[in-house]
Amino acid sequence: MKKIFLAIFISSMIFVSQSCETNLDMGQIQYSDRLVVNALLTTSDIVGVSVSNTYNVFDTTVPVPLMNASVKFIDDNGNQTDLKLNLITGKYEANVVPKAGKKYTILVNHPKYNSAQGELTLPFEAVKNKSTFVDNTALDPSGNPTGTITLNLSDNGNERNYYEINIYRYNDFLDQWFIMTPVTNDPNISENAIQTNLGGILFTDKSFNGKTKTIPFITEYASAGTKYKYLVEIKSLSSPYYQYFQSLQAYENTNSVFSEPNPIYSNIQGGRGICAGASVFKDTIY
């Protein structure tokens, strides 16, 4: 969380041109206090929007969710829903689930700040066939057998598309799901994918635009007497969704905050933050 708050701050500052060896002149930083709106919406969850504010590097406290904000969720027919602050999650929420192919606007007002606005369109799902799982398909470097989960994407060739893959393994003893790091021997995916903080991967359709793409993922072998279950989560991402996480990775790879900064992608008008969406397909394998 500290990384994201720091990233928001750095993206709000203007640095004078300087080499990496030059000491940073703190007096040349221009700071503007604005709303920060973060809305990563999906077709599998109700609407939730985080509202805070940018903060100065000299501040000793980290911003908390802003109270008394007016947050409106507006669909492409002009219907408005007022979001209410959930003190448990820290987000402004409403019992509304976004739909694939629809465009939405989020409008935020607060008495201390200028208004901020974001827009997003949720893409359509790109999955036509169920995923499959086969045991004992190969050996790992230690000689242990492995299995393979195979999923299929039906890519739309009329536009650039972006995807996020998460694979979960069910633990019978603990009765819960655990995320696995998706490992594939597809070089176009493995060499270009972005790994998320949760353990999934993001990638584009650059190598298979307009085609049906079959992607194999390596799993542990299901040993005798144990029934393993997997959950494959495939997200079709809007372009801003992908660009946001791409910029986060670039920022986290920066060696020092005093080197040339990599700005965090923002598409919020009148403030900072991200407004983006994803359509979610979940496939449980027994």
Short mmCIF file of N, CA and C in Angstrom, two decimals, residues 11 70 86 98 115-116 146 175 178 224 226 229 232-233 251 271:
data_model
loop_
_atom_site.label_atom_id
_atom_site.label_comp_id
_atom_site.label_asym_id
_atom_site.label_seq_id
_atom_site.Cartn_x
_atom_site.Cartn_y
_atom_site.Cartn_z
N SER A 11 3.56 10.82 -9.04
CA SER A 11 2.92 11.15 -10.32
C SER A 11 2.28 12.52 -10.28
N SER A 70 -19.21 13.01 -2.29
CA SER A 70 -20.37 12.64 -3.08
C SER A 70 -19.86 11.88 -4.29
N ASN A 86 -18.52 2.58 2.77
CA ASN A 86 -18.49 1.39 3.61
C ASN A 86 -17.29 1.50 4.54
N PRO A 98 -21.47 -3.95 -12.59
CA PRO A 98 -21.30 -3.47 -13.97
C PRO A 98 -21.47 -4.60 -14.98
N SER A 115 -13.77 18.92 -8.24
CA SER A 115 -14.43 17.67 -8.61
C SER A 115 -13.51 16.84 -9.50
N ALA A 116 -13.72 15.53 -9.49
CA ALA A 116 -12.94 14.61 -10.31
C ALA A 116 -13.89 13.64 -11.01
N THR A 146 4.09 -33.57 -13.45
CA THR A 146 3.26 -32.36 -13.39
C THR A 146 2.01 -32.56 -14.24
N ASP A 175 -10.07 -26.07 3.32
CA ASP A 175 -11.34 -25.66 2.73
C ASP A 175 -11.27 -24.22 2.20
N PHE A 178 -6.17 -21.22 -2.89
CA PHE A 178 -4.86 -20.56 -2.84
C PHE A 178 -4.44 -20.25 -4.27
N ALA A 224 -2.03 -39.71 -5.87
CA ALA A 224 -3.08 -40.72 -5.69
C ALA A 224 -3.83 -40.50 -4.38
N THR A 226 -5.94 -38.17 -3.62
CA THR A 226 -6.29 -36.78 -3.32
C THR A 226 -6.98 -36.17 -4.51
N LYS A 229 -8.88 -29.56 -7.02
CA LYS A 229 -9.76 -28.74 -7.83
C LYS A 229 -9.04 -27.43 -8.15
N VAL A 232 -9.95 -21.36 -12.64
CA VAL A 232 -9.28 -20.51 -13.62
C VAL A 232 -10.10 -19.23 -13.77
N GLU A 233 -9.47 -18.10 -13.54
CA GLU A 233 -10.13 -16.79 -13.67
C GLU A 233 -9.49 -16.04 -14.83
N TYR A 251 7.22 1.48 -12.29
CA TYR A 251 7.58 2.30 -11.13
C TYR A 251 8.30 1.47 -10.06
N GLY A 271 -8.24 15.14 -11.18
CA GLY A 271 -7.58 14.53 -10.02
C GLY A 271 -6.56 13.51 -10.48
#
